[in-house]
Short mmCIF file of C-alpha atoms in Angstrom, two decimals:
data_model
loop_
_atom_site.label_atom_id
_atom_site.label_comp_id
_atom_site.label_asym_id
_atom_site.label_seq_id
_atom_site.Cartn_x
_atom_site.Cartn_y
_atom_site.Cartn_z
CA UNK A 1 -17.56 80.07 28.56
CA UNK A 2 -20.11 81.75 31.46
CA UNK A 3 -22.96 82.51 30.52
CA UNK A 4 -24.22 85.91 30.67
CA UNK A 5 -27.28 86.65 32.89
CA UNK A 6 -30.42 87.29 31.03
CA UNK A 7 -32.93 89.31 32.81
CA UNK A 8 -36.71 90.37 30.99
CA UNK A 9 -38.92 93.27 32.57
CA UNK A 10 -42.54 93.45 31.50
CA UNK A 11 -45.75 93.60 32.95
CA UNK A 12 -47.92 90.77 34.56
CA UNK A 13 -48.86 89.83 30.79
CA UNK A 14 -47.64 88.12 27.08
CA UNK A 15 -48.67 91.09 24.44
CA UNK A 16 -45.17 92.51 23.77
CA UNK A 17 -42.25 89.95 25.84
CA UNK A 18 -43.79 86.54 25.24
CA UNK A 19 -41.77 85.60 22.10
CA UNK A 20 -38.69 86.63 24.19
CA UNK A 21 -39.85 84.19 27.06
CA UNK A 22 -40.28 81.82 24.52
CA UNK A 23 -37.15 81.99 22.73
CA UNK A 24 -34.97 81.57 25.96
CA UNK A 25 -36.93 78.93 26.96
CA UNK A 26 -36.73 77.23 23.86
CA UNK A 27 -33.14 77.69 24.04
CA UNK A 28 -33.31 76.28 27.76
CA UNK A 29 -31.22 79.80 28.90
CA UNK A 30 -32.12 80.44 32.14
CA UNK A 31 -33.50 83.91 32.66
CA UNK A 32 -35.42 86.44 35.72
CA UNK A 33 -39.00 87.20 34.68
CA UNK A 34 -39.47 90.18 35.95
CA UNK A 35 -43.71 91.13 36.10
CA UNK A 36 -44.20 94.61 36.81
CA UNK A 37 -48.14 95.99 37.77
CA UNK A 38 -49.50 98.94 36.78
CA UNK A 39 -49.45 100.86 39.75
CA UNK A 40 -45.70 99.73 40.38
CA UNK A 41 -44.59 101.10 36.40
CA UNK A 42 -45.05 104.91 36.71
CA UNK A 43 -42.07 105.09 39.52
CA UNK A 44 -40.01 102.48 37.14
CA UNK A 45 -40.55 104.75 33.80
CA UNK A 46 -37.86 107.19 34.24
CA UNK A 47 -34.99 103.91 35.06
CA UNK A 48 -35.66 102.81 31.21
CA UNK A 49 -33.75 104.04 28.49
CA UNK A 50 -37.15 104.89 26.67
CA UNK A 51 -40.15 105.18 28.97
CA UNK A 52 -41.15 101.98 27.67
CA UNK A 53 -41.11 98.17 28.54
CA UNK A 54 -40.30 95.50 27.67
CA UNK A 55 -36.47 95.87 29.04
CA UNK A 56 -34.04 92.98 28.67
CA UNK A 57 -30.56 93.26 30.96
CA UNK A 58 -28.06 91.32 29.70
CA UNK A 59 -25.62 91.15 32.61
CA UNK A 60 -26.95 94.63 33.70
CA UNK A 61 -26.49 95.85 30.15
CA UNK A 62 -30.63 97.39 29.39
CA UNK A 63 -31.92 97.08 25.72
CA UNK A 64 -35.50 98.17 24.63
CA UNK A 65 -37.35 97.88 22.27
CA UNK A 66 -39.35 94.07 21.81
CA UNK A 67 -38.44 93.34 17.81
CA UNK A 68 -35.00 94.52 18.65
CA UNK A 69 -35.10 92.28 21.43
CA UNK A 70 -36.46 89.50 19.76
CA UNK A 71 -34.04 89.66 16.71
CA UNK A 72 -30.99 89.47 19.75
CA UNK A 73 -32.28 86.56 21.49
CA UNK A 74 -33.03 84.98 18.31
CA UNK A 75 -29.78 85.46 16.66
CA UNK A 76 -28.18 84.22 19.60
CA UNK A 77 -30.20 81.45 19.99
CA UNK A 78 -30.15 80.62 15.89
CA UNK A 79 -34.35 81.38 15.60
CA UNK A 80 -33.43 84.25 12.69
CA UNK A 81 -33.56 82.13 10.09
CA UNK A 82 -30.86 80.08 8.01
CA UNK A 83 -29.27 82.97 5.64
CA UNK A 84 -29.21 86.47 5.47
CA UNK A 85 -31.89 86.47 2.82
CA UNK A 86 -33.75 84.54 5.19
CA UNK A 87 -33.33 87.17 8.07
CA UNK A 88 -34.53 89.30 5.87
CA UNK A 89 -37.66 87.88 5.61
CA UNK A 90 -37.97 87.41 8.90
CA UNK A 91 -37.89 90.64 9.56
CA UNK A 92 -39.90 91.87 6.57
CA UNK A 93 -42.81 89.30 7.81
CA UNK A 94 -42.20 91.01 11.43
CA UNK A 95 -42.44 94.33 10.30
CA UNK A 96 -45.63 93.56 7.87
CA UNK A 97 -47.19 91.90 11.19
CA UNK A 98 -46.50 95.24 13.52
CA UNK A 99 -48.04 97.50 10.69
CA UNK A 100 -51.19 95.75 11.66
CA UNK A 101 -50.60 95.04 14.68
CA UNK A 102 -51.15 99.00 15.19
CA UNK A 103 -54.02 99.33 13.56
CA UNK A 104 -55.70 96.82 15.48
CA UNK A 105 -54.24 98.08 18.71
CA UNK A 106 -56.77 100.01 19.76
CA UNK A 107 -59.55 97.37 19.72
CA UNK A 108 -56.90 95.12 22.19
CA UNK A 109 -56.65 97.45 24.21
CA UNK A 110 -60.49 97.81 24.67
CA UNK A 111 -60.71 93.72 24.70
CA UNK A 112 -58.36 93.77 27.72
CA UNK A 113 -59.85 96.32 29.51
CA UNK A 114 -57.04 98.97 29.51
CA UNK A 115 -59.55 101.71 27.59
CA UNK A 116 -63.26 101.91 26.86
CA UNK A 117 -64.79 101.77 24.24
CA UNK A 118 -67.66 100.01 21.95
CA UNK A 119 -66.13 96.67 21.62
CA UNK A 120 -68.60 95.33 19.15
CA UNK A 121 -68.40 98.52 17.09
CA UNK A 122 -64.41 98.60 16.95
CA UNK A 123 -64.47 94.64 16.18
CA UNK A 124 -66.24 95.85 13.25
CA UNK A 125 -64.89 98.92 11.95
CA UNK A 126 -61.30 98.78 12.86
CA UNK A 127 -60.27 95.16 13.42
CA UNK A 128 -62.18 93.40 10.52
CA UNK A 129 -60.54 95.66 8.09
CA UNK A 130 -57.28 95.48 9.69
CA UNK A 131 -57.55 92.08 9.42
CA UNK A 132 -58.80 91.66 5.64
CA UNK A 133 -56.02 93.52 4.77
CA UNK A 134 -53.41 91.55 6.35
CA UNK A 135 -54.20 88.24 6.94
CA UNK A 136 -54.91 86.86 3.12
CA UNK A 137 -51.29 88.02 2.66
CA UNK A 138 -50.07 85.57 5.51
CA UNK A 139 -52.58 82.74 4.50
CA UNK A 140 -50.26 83.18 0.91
CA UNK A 141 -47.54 83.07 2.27
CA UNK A 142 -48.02 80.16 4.46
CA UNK A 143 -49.49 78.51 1.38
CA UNK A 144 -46.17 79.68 -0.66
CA UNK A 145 -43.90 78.49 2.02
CA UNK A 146 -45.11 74.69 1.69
CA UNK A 147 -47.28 74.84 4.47
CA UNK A 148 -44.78 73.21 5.97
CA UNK A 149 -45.27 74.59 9.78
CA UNK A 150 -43.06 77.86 9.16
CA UNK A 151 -43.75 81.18 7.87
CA UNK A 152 -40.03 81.66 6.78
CA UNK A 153 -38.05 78.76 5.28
CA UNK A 154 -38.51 75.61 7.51
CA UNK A 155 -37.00 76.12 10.73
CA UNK A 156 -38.66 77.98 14.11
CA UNK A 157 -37.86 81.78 13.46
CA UNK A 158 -39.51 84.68 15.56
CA UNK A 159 -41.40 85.58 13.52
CA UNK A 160 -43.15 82.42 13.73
CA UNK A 161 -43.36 82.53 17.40
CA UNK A 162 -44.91 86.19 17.00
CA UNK A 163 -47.60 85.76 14.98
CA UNK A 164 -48.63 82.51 16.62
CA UNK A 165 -48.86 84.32 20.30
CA UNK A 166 -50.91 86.62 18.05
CA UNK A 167 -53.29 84.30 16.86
CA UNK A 168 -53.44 82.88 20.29
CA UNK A 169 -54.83 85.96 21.48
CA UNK A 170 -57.05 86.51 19.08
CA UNK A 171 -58.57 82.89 19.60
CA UNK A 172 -58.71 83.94 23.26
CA UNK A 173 -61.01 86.27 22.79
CA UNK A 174 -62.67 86.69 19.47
CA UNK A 175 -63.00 82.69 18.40
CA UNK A 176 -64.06 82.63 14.69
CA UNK A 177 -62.32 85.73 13.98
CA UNK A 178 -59.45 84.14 11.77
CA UNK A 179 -61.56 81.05 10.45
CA UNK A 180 -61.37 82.37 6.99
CA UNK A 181 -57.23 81.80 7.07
CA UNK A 182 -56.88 77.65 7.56
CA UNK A 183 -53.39 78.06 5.59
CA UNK A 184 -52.72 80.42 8.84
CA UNK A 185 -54.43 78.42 11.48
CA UNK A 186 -52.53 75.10 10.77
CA UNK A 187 -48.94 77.18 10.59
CA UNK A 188 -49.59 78.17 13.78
CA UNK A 189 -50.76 75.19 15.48
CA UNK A 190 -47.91 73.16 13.83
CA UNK A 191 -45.72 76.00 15.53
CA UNK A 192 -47.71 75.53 19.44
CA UNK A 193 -46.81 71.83 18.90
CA UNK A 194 -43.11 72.26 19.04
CA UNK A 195 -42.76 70.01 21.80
CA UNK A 196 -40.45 72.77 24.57
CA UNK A 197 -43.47 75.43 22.90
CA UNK A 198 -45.62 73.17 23.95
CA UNK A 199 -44.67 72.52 27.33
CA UNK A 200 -43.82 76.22 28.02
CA UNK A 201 -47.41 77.65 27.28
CA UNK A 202 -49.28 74.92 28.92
CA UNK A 203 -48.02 75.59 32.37
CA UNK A 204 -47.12 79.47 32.10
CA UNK A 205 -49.86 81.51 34.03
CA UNK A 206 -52.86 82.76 32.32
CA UNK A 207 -53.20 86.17 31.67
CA UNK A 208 -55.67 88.53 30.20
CA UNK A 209 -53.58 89.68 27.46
CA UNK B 1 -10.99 92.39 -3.82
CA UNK B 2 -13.96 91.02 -4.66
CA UNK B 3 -14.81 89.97 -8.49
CA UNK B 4 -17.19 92.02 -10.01
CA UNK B 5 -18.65 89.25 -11.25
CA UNK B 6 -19.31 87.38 -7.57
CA UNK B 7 -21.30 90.41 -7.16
CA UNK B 8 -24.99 90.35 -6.88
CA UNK B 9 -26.59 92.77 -9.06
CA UNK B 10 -29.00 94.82 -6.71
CA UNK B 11 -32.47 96.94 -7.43
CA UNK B 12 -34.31 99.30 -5.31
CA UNK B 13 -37.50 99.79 -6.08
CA UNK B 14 -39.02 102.77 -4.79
CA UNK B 15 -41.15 105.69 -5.03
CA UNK B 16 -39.38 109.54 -6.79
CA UNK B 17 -38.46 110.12 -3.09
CA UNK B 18 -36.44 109.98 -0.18
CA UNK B 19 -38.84 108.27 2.65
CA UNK B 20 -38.31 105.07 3.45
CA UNK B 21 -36.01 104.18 0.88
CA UNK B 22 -33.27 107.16 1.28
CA UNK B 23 -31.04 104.95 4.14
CA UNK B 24 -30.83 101.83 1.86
CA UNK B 25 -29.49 104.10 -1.10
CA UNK B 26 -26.88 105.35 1.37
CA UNK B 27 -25.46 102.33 2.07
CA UNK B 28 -25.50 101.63 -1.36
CA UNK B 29 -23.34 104.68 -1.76
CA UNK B 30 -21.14 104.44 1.42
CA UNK B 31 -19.80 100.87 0.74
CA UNK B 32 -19.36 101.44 -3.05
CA UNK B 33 -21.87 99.38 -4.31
CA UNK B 34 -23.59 99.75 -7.56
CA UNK B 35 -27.00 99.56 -7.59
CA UNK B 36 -30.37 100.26 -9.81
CA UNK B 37 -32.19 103.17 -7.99
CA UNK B 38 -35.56 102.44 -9.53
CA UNK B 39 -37.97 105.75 -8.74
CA UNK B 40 -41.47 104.27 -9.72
CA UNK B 41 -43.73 107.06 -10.63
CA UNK B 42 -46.89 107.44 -8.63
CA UNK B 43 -49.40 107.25 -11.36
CA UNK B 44 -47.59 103.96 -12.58
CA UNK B 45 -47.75 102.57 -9.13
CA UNK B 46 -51.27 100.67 -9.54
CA UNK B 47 -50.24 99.06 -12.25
CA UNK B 48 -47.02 97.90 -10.78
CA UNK B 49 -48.42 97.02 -7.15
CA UNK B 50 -48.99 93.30 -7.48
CA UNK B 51 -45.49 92.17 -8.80
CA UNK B 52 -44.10 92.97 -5.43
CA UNK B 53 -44.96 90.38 -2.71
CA UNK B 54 -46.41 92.70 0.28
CA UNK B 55 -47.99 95.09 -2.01
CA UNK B 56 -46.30 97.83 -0.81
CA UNK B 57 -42.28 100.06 -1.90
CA UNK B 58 -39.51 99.56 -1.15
CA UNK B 59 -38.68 96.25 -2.54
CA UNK B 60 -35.11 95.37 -2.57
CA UNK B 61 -34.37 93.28 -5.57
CA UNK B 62 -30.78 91.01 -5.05
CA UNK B 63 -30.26 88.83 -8.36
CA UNK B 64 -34.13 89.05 -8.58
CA UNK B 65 -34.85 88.10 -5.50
CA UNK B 66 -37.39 90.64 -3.69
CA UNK B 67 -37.08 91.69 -0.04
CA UNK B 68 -39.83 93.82 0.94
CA UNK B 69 -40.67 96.30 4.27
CA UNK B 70 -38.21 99.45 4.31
CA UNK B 71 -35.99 98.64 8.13
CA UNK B 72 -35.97 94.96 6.71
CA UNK B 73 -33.97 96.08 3.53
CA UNK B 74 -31.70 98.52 5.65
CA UNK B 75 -30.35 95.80 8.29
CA UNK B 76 -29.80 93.41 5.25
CA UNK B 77 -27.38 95.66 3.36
CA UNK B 78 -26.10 97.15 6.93
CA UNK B 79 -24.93 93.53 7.60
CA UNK B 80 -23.79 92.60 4.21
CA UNK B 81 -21.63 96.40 3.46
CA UNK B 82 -20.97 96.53 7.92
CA UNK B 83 -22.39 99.65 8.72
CA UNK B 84 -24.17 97.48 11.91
CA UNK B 85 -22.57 98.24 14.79
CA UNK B 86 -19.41 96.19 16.24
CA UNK B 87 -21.36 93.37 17.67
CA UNK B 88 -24.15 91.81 18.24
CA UNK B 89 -25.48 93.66 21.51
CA UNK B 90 -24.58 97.37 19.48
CA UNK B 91 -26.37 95.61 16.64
CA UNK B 92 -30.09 95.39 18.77
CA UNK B 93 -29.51 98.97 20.07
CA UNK B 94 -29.03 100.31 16.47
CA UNK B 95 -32.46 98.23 15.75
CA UNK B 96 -34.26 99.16 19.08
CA UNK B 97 -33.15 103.37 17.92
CA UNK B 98 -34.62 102.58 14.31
CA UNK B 99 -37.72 100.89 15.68
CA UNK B 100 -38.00 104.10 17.67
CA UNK B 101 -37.72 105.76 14.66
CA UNK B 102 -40.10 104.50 13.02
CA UNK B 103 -42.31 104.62 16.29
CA UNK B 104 -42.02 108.07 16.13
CA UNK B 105 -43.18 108.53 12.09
CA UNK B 106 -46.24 106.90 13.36
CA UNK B 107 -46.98 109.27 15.68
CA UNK B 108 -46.17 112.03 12.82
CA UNK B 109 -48.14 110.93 10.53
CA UNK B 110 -51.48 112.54 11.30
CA UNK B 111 -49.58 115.87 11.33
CA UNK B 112 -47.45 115.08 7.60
CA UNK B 113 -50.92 114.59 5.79
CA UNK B 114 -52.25 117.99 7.18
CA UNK B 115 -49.20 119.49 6.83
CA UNK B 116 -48.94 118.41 2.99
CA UNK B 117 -52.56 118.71 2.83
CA UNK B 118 -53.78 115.28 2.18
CA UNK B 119 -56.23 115.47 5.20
CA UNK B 120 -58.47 118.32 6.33
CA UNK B 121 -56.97 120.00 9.45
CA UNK B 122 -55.98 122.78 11.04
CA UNK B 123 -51.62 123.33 10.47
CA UNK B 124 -50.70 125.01 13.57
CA UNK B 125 -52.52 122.69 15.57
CA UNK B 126 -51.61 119.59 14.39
CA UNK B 127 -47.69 121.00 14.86
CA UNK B 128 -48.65 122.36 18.37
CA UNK B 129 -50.98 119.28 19.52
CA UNK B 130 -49.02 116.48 17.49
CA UNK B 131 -45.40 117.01 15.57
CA UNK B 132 -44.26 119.20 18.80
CA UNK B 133 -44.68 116.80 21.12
CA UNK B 134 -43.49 113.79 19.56
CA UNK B 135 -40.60 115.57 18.36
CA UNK B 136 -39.80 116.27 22.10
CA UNK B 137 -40.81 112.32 23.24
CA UNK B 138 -38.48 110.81 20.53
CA UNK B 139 -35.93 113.09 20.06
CA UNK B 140 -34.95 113.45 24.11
CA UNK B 141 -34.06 110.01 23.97
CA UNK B 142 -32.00 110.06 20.61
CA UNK B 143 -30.20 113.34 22.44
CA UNK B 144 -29.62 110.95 25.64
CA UNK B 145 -28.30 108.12 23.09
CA UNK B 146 -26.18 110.05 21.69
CA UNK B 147 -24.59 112.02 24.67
CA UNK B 148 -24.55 108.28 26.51
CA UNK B 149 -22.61 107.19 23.18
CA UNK B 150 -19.74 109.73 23.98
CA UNK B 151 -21.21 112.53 21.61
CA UNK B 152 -18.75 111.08 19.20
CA UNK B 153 -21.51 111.61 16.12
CA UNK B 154 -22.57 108.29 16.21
CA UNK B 155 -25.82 106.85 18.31
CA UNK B 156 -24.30 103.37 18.92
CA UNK B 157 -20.68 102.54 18.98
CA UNK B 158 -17.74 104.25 17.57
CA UNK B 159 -18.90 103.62 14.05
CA UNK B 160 -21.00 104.46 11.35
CA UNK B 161 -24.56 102.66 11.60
CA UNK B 162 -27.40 102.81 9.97
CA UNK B 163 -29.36 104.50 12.12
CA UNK B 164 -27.25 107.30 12.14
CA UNK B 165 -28.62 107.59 7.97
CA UNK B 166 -31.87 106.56 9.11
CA UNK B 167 -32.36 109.53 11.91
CA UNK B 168 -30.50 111.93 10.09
CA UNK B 169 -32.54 111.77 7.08
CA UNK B 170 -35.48 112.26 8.96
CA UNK B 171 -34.14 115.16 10.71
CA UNK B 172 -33.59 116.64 7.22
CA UNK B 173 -36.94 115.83 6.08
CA UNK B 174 -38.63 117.56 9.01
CA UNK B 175 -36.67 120.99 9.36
CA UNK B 176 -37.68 121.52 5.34
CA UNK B 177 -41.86 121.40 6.80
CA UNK B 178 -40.23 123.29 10.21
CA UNK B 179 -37.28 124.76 10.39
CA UNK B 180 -35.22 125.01 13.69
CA UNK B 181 -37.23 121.81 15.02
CA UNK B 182 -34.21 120.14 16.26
CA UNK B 183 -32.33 123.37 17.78
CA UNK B 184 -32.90 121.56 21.13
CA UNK B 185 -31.19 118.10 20.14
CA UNK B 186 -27.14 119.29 19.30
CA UNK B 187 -26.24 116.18 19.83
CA UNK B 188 -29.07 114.89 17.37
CA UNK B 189 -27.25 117.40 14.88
CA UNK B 190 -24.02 116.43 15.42
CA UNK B 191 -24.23 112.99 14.21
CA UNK B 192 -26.17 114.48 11.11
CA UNK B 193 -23.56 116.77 10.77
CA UNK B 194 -20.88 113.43 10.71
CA UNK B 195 -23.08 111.57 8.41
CA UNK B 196 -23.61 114.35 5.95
CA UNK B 197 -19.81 115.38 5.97
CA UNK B 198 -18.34 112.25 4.38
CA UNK B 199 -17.46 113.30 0.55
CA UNK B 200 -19.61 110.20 -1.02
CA UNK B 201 -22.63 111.38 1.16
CA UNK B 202 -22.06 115.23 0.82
CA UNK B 203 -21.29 114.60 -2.97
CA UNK B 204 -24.79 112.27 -2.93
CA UNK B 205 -27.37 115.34 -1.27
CA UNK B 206 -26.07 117.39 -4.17
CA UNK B 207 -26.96 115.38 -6.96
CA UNK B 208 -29.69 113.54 -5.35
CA UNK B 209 -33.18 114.15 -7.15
CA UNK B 210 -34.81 116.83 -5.09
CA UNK B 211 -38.41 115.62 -3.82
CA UNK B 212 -40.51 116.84 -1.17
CA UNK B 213 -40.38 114.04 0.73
#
């Protein structure tokens, strides 16, 4: 059967698309990466179904929305996990991760230069709690889960893939910050060391965030 | 027809409310499936908190099995009872109009705890300077959805989904703190208006406890 054609939209940056990239290139589907600047988005807005990026077109079909995204590509490409009670989970563990994922928002977008702010004082009084309050529930559940390189049962889901481009980010540019979670740290670098992961984020282009 | 006994016996565990755990009741209903509706009282909450995994209600119990995180428990009865669009693509755009959804209680929030006067604050403005707008943000695109859909009372396809419960709840919810607030979105309405007319569901917002939120 043809293929469709996959196409992603996003800025010049991982933050929100990079698990898609990864999935399709995991998968080894061909797809357009489209990297839109910041001065170029305002005119673009108003062509999106919600003001918002990232966009995938699947043969000109839009869809919005990155977990929504993510959970197509992944179904499709069979990185959703191995049951429905797996899914689940998936999504549970995604959903858990974007709750504080929003709290700590604000302090990325400081880090990567998109607002100002005191970046030592948010560190402190947003992101540290964010993070206590989050991460010793993902250092359990690595630990519950075998430690066996997976958050969710033991094969590559994307929720895997999401919280290790988190992590990366983090390490990028607050090292130390997550030293207290080694359950968490060697999940994730068992998940970078999937060998087409591997490849794929050694020779994409480095960005900021 | 299935046995009764190939069943899996199923438990929601929430708070005496509709919230977050009002969609995943509905499909309960809707497909005919019996379930425990377990309303854990606040003050008992405390207690309770650390038998369920994230900490945090709803928990979806199937043959003791929890599944935390409210959307999570929604798309896994959606896709076991098929109230999840027709196919796969319909199936991302009824999650990319729930994670909308949600997007847009998080931008209600700081207005719900002045409104209900959990946080100091001044009423009007928080409606003016916060619900108003995001009201208008989110609920232009679930209009365009909607329309784009056909206006044929559903958001995605030519089926029931559960985003349809999902946004319609929350469009009840919000016109009992401000009435009138979706006037603007008859297409919005209209799909309530489907969801709410089919005899289980109409029979169910009788009956239903009646909570605040």
């Amino acid at each position: 059967s043809i293929m469709p054609s996959y196409k992603l939209t996003y800025f010049d940056g991982r933050a929100r698309a990079e698990v898609a990239r990864q999935i399709l290139y995991l998968a080894d589907i061909p797809f357009e990466d489209v990297r839109i600047s910041l001065h170029d988005w305002p005119s673009l807005k108003s062509t999106t179904p919600f003001g918002q990026m990232p966009l995938l077109e699947v043969d000109g079909q839009s869809l919005p929305q990155s977990f929504a995204i993510f959970r197509y590509l992944a179904k499709q490409f069979g990185f959703s996990g191995d049951s429905p009670f797996e899914s689940a989970w998936v999504d549970a563990l995604a959903d858990q991760h974007a709750d504080y994922f929003r709290e700590i928002l604000p302090v990325l977008l400081t880090i990567w230069g998109f607002t100002q702010g005191d970046r030592m004082a948010l560190v402190k009084e947003v992101a540290t709690p964010a993070r206590d309050k989050y991460f010793p529930l993902l250092e359990k559940i690595a630990k519950d889960n075998g430690l066996n390189g997976h958050f969710v049962g033991d094969s590559l889901t994307w929720v895997d893939l999401l919280i290790a481009e988190h992590v990366g980010s983090i390490n990028q540019h607050l090292p130390g910050f997550l030293s207290a979670y080694p359950s968490v740290i060697k999940t994730v670098n068992k998940i970078t060391s999937t060998p087409r992961l591997k490849e794929w984020i050694e020779k994409r282009k480095e960005t900021t965030f | 027809p299935v046995s009764l006994l190939a069943m899996p016996s199923y438990k929601l565990n929430y708070f005496d409310a509709r919230g977050l755990g009002e969609v995943s009741r509905q499909l309960f209903i809707l497909s005919g499936t019996p379930y425990e509706d377990n309303r854990i009282p606040k003050d008992q909450w405390p207690a309770l908190k650390e038998k369920y995994g994230f900490g945090t209600l709803p928990v979806l119990e199937v043959d003791g099995k929890q599944i935390p995180q409210s959307l999570a428990i929604a798309r896994y009865l959606a896709k076991e009872f098929g109230f999840y669009g027709a196919n796969a693509f319909e199936a991302a755009w009824v999650d990319a109009l729930a994670d909308q959804a949600k997007d847009f209680l998080s931008e209600m929030r700081p207005y719900f705890v002045i409104a209900m006067g959990m946080a100091e604050g001044d009423k009007d403005k928080a409606k003016a300077e916060i619900a108003l707008p995001a009201i208008k943000k989110h609920f232009d695109l679930f209009e365009k959805a909607a329309k784009d859909n056909g206006s044929n009372g559903h958001f995605v396809g030519s089926k029931l989904s559960y985003v349809d419960i999902l946004i319609s709840e929350f469009v009840f919810s919000i016109d009992s703190f401000m009435p009138g607030s979706f006037d603007a979105f008859p297409t919005v309405l209209a799909v309530r208006a489907k969801v709410t007319s089919i005899p289980a569901i109409k029979e169910w917002i009788e009956k239903r406890p009646k909570t605040v939120t």
